[in-house]
Coordinates of C-alpha atoms in Angstrom, one line a residue:
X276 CA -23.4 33.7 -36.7
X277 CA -21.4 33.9 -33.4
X278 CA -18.3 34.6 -32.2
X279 CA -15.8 33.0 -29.0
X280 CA -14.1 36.2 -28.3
X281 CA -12.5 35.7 -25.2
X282 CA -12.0 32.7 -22.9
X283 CA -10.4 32.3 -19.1
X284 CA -9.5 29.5 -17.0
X285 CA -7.7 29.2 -13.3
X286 CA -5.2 26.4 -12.8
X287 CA -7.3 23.4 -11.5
X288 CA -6.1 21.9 -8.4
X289 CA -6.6 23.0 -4.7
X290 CA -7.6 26.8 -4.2
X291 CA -7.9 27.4 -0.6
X292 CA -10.3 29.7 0.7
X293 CA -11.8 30.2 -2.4
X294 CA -15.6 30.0 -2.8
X295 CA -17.3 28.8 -5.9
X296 CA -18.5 32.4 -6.7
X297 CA -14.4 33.7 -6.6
X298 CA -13.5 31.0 -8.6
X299 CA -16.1 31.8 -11.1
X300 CA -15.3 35.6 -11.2
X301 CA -11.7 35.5 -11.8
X302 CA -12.1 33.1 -14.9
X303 CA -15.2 35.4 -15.9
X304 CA -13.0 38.6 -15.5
X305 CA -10.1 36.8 -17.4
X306 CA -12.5 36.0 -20.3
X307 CA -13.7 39.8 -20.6
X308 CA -10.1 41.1 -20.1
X309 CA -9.1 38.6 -23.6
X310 CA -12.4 39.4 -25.6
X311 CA -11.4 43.7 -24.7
X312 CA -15.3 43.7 -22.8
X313 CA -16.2 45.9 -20.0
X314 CA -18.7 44.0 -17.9
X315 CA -21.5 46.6 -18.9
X316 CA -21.4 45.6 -22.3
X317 CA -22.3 42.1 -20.9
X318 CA -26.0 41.4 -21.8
X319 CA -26.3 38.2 -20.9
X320 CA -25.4 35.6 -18.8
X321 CA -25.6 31.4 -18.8
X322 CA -23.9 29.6 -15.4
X323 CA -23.5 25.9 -14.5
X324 CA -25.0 24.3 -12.2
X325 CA -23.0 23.9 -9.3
X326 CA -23.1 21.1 -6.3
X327 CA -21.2 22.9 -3.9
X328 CA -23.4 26.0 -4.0
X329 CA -26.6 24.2 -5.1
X330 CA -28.4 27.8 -5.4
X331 CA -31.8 27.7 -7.0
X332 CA -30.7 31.0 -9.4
X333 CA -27.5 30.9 -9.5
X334 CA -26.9 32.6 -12.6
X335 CA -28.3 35.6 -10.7
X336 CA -26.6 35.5 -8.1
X337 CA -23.4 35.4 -9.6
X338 CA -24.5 38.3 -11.7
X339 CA -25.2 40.5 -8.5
X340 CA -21.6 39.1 -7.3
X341 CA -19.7 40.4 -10.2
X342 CA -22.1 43.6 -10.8
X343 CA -23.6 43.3 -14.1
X344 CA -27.4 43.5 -14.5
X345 CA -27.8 41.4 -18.1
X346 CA -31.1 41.3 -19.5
X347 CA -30.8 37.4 -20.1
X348 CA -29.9 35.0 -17.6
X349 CA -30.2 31.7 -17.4
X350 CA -28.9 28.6 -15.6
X351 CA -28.4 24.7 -17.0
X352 CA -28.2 21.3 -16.1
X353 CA -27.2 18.8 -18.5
X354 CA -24.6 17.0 -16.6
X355 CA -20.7 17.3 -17.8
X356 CA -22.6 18.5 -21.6
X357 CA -23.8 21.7 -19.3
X358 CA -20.5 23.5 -20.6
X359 CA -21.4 22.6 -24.6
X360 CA -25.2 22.8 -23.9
X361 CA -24.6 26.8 -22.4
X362 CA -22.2 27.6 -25.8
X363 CA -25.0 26.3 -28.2
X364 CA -27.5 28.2 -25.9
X365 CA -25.6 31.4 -26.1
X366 CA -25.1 31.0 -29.8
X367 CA -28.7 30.7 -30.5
X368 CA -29.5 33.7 -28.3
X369 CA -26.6 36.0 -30.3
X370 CA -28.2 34.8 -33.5
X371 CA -31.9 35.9 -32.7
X372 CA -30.8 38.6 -31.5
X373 CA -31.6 38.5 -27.9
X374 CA -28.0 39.3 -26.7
X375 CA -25.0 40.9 -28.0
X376 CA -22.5 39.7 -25.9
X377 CA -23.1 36.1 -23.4
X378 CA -20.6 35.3 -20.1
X379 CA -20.6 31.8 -20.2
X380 CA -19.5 31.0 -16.5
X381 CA -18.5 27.9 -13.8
X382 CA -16.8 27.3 -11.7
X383 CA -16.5 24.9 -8.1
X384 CA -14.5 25.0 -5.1
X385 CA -15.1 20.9 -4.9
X386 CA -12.3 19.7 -3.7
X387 CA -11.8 22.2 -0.6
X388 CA -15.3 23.1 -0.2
X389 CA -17.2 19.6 -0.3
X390 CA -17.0 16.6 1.8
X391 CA -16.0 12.7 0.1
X392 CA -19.1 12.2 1.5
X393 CA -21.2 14.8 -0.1
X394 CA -19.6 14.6 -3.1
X395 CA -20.4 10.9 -3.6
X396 CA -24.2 11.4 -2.3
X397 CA -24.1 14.0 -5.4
X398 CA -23.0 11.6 -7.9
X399 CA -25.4 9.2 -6.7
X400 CA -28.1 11.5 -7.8
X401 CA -27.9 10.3 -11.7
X402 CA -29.2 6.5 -10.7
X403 CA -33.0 5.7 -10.9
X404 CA -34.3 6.2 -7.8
X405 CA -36.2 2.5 -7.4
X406 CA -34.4 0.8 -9.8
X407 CA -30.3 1.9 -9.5
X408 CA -30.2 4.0 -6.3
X409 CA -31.1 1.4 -3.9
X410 CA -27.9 -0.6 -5.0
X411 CA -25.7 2.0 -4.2
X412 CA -23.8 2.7 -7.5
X413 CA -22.7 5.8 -7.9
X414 CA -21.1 7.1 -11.7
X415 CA -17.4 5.2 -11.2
X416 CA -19.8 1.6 -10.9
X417 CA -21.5 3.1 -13.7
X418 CA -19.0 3.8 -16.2
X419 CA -17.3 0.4 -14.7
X420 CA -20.6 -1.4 -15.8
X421 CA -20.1 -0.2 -19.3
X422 CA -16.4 -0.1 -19.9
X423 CA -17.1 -4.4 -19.5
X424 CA -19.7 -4.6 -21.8
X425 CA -17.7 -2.8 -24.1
X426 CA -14.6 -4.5 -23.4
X427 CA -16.6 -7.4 -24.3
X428 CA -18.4 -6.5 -27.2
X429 CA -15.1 -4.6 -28.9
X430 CA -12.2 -6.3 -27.3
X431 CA -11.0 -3.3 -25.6
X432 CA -8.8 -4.4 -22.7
X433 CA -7.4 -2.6 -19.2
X434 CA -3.9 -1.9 -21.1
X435 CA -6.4 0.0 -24.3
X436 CA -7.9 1.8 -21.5
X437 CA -4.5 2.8 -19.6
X438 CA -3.6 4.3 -23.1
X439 CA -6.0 7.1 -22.9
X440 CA -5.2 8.4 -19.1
X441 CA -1.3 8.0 -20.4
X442 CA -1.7 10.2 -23.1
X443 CA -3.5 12.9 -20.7
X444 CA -1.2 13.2 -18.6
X445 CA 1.8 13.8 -21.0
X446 CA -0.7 16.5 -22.7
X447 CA -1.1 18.2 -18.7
X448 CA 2.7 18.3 -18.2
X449 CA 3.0 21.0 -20.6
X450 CA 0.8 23.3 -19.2
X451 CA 1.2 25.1 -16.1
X452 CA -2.5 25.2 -14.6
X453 CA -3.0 21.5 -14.9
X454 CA -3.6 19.5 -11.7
X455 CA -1.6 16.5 -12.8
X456 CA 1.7 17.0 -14.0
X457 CA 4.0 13.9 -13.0
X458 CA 4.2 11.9 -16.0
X459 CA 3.2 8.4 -15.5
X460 CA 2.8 4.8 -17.9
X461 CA 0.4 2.0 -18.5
X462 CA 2.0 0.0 -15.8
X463 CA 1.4 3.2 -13.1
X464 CA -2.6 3.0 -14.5
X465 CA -2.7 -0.9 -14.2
X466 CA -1.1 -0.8 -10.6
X467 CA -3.5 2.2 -9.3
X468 CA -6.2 1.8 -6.8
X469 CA -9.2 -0.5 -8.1
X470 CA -12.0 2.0 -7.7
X471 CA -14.9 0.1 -10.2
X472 CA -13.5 -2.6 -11.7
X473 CA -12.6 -2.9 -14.4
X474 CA -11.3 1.3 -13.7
X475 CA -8.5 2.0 -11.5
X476 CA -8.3 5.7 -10.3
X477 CA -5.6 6.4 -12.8
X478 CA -8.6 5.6 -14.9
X479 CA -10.8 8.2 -13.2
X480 CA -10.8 12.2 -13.4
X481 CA -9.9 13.8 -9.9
X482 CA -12.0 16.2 -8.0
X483 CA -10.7 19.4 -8.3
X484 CA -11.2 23.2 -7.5
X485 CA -11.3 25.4 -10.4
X486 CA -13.3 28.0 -12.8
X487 CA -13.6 28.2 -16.9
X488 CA -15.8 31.3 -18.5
X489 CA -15.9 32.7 -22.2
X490 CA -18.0 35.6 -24.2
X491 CA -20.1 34.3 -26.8
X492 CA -20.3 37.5 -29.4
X493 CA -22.1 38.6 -32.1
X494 CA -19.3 40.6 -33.5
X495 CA -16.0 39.0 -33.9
X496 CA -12.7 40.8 -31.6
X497 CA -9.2 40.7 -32.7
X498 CA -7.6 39.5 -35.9
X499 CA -8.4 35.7 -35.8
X500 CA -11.8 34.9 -35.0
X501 CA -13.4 32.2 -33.7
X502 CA -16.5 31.3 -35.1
X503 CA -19.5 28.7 -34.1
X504 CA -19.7 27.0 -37.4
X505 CA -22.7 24.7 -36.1
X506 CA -24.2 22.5 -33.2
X507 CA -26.6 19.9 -32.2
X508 CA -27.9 17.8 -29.5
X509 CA -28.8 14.1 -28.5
X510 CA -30.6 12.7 -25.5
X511 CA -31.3 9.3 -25.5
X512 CA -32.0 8.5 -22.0
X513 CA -31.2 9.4 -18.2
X514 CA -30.7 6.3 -16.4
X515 CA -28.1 3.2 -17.5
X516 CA -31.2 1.0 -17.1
X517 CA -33.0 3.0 -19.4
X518 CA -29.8 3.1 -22.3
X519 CA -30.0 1.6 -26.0
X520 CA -27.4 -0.8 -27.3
X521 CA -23.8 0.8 -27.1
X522 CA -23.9 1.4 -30.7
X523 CA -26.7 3.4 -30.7
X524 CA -25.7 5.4 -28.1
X525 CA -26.2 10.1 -28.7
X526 CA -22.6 11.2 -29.7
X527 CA -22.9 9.3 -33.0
X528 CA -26.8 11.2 -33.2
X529 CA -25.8 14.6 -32.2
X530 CA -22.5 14.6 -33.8
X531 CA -24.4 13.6 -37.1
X532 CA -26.9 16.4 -36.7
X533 CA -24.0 18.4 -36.1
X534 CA -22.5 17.9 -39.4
X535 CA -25.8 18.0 -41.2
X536 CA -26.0 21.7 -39.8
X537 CA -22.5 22.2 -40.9
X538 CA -22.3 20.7 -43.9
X539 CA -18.5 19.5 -42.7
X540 CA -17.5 16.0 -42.5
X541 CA -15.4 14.3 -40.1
X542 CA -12.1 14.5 -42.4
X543 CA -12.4 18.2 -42.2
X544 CA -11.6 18.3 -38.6
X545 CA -7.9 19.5 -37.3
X546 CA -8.3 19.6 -33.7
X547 CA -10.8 17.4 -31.5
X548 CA -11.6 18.1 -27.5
X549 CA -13.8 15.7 -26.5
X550 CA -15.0 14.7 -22.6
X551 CA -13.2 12.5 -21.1
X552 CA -14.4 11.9 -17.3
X553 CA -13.2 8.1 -17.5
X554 CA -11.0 6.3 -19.5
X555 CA -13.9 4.3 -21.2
X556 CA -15.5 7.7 -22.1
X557 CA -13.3 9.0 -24.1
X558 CA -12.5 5.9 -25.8
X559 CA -15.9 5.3 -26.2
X560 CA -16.7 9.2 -27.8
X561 CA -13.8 9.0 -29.8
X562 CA -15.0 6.0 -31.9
X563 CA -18.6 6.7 -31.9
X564 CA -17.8 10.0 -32.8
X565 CA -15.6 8.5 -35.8
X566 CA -12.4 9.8 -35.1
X567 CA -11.5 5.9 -35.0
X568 CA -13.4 2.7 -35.7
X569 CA -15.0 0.6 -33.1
X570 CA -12.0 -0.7 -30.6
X571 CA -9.6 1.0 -32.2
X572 CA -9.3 4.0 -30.7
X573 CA -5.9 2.7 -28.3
X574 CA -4.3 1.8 -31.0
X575 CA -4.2 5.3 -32.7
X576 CA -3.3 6.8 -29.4
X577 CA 0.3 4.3 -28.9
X578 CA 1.1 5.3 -32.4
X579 CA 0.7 9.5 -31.8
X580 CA -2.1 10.0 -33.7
X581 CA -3.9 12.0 -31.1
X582 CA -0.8 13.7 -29.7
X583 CA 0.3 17.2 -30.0
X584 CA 2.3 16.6 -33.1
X585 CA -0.3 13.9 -34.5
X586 CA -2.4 13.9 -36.8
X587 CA -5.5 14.3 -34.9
X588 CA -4.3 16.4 -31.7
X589 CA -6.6 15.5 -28.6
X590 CA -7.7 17.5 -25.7
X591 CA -4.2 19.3 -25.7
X592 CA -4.1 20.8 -21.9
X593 CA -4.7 17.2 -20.2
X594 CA -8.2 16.8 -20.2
X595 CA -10.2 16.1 -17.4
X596 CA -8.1 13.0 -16.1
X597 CA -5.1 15.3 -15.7
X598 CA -6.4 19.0 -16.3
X599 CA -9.0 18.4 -13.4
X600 CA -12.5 18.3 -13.0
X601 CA -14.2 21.0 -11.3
X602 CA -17.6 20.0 -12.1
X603 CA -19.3 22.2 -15.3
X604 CA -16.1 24.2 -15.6
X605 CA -14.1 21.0 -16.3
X606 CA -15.3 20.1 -19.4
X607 CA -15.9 24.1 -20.4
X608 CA -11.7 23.8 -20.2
X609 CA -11.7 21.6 -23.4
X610 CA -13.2 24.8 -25.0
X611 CA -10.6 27.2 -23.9
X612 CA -8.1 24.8 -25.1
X613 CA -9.8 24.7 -28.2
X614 CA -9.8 28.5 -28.5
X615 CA -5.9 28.7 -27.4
X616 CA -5.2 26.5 -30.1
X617 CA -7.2 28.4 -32.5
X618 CA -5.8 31.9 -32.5
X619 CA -2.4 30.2 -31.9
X620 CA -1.8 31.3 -28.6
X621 CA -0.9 27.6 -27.1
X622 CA 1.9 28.1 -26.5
X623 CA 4.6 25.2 -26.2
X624 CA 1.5 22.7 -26.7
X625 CA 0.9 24.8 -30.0
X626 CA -0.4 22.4 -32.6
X627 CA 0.3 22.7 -36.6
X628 CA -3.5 23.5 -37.4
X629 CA -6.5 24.3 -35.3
X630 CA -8.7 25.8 -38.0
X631 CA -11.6 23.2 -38.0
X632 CA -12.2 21.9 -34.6
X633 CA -14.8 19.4 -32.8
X634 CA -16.0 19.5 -29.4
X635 CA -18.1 16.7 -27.5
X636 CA -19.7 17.0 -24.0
X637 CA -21.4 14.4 -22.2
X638 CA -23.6 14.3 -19.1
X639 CA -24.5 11.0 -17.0
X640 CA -23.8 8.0 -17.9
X641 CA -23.5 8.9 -22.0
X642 CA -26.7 10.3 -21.7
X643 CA -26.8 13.7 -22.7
X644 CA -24.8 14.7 -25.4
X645 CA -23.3 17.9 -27.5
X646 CA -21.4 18.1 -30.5
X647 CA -20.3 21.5 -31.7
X648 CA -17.9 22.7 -34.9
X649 CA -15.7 25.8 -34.1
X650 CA -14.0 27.6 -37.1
X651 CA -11.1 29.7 -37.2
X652 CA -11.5 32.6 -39.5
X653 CA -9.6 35.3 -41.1

């Protein structure tokens, strides 16, 4: 058994001057500060990977930064999962026994610290390098390449896609730290930049500066506790070349492990915060995960199903196509969302009930996947 016991976040956006490693430290120090940890009682440590600072140990060296000396440290790479991947790591570790109390840390200065240029010879990175790379795709032509077959195979259109980077940004424009907090509509999506057709860069999750941290614990802190109820992984490939059918794609594997684990079915679920890099992502997630059926997933989202007050609230602070994305710390925002909502300290984007919630993360093009169950408990 494990514990969330504290979570912290900056606002996402532009930070001037700030390196990677500040960024990191003042989320890290605002997780400690709401879990009521000194950061000697910090035993171990898991950080994302980070392309502006693409250190070799960085978990390390963001340990000598903000002086602890944990007797676990470790750094991941799994792509936008990395966040989900770190919090199953650091529950298995606080199970075994290995740890008593795990930072979970990221955090990117990626917007001020890293050239368009750089940045897109990053993303490249994920194609093959004979078969994809030498095309010069990077993940937007990706992510454009399946949004069409799936538009094809599901019916999906542009407009269905809009939907989803609507509903984003009216989440983001209740909350203060979002990047993104002019409110737009599916005609502001459809008139937006082409960037991979068929995605337009209302379509697409900005570039941002920011940091997201939280203590995994084997003892819970505070009255409500957050609990790790279960979690499980899928990989099914690493390059789009390389990808099964889009019905047999991980997040309907790890999400059914998940629930094996769990023994909790999708129906039991109150709150969901699920990746959403692209517009095509997180329609895509969304009904392989079962939260709708296959092309549906738009139509839930013009009725209110996944908003605030619906029945299925969805990625509550914006996500990352309004939040921001600051590379592994984007997605790690879903889960301090998630824990917000959980001990019912949202605020004005407070939902009716958080007490069963599922989280998704996904890394390349829908390779690598994550599906984790968080429980609120009494």
């Amino acid at each position: 058994m494990s514990f969330i016991t504290g979570v912290g976040l900056t606002p996402f956006g532009k930070h001037e001057d700030s390196s990677s490693l500040e960024l990191m430290s003042k989320a890290a120090q605002a997780a400690l500060d709401d879990a009521g940890l000194k950061r000697a009682e910090i035993d171990g440590i898991l950080c994302g990977y980070s392309t502006v600072s693409p250190h070799i140990m960085l978990a390390t060296v963001f340990a000598e930064h903000f002086g602890i000396r944990p007797s676990y440290a470790h750094a991941v790479q799994v792509g936008g999962a990395t966040g989900l991947a770190m919090t199953m790591l650091a529950h298995h570790l606080v199970e075994a026994g290995v740890a008593r109390n795990v930072l979970v840390v990221a955090g990117e200065n990626r917007l001020t610290g890293q050239s368009r240029d750089a940045s897109i010879q990053a993303l490249a990175q994920v194609g093959h390098p004979d078969y994809e790379l030498p095309l010069g795709p990077t993940i937007p032509a990706y992510y454009g390449l399946v949004a069409n077959r799936y538009m094809h195979e599901y019916g999906v259109t542009e407009e269905d896609l809009a939907e989803f980077a609507v509903l984003m940004r009216t989440h983001a424009c209740t909350h203060p730290g979002a990047q993104f907090q002019d409110p737009i509509e599916v005609a502001d999506v459809m008139a937006s930049k082409p960037v991979a057709m068929p995605l337009k860069l209302l379509d697409c999750c900005p570039v941002s500066d920011g940091g997201a941290a939280f203590v995994v614990s084997r003892e819970r802190t505070g009255e409500a506790g957050v609990r790790i109820r279960g979690c499980a992984q899928a990989h099914t490939h690493q390059h789009v070349t390389a990808a099964p059918r889009l019905s047999e794609l991980g997040a309907e594997i790890s999400v059914a492990r998940a629930r094996e684990a769990t023994g909790l079915a999708i129906s039991d679920v109150r709150y969901a915060a699920i990746y959403d890099s692209f517009t095509i992502t997180l329609a895509m997630l969304l009904e392989d995960l079962g939260l709708a059926g296959r092309g549906e997933a738009a139509a839930r989202v013009r009725v209110g199903h996944f908003s605030r007050n619906g029945a299925m609230p969805l990625n509550t602070h914006g996500g990352l196509l309004s939040y921001g994305h600051c590379g592994v710390g984007g997605a790690m925002a879903h889960l301090v969302e998630t824990h917000l909502q959980m001990t019912g300290r949202a605020a004005n984007r407070q939902v009716r009930d958080a007490s069963i919630a599922l989280l998704h993360g996904d890394g390349g093009v829908l390779s690598s996947h994550v599906s984790m169950f968080l429980e609120r408990v009494r």
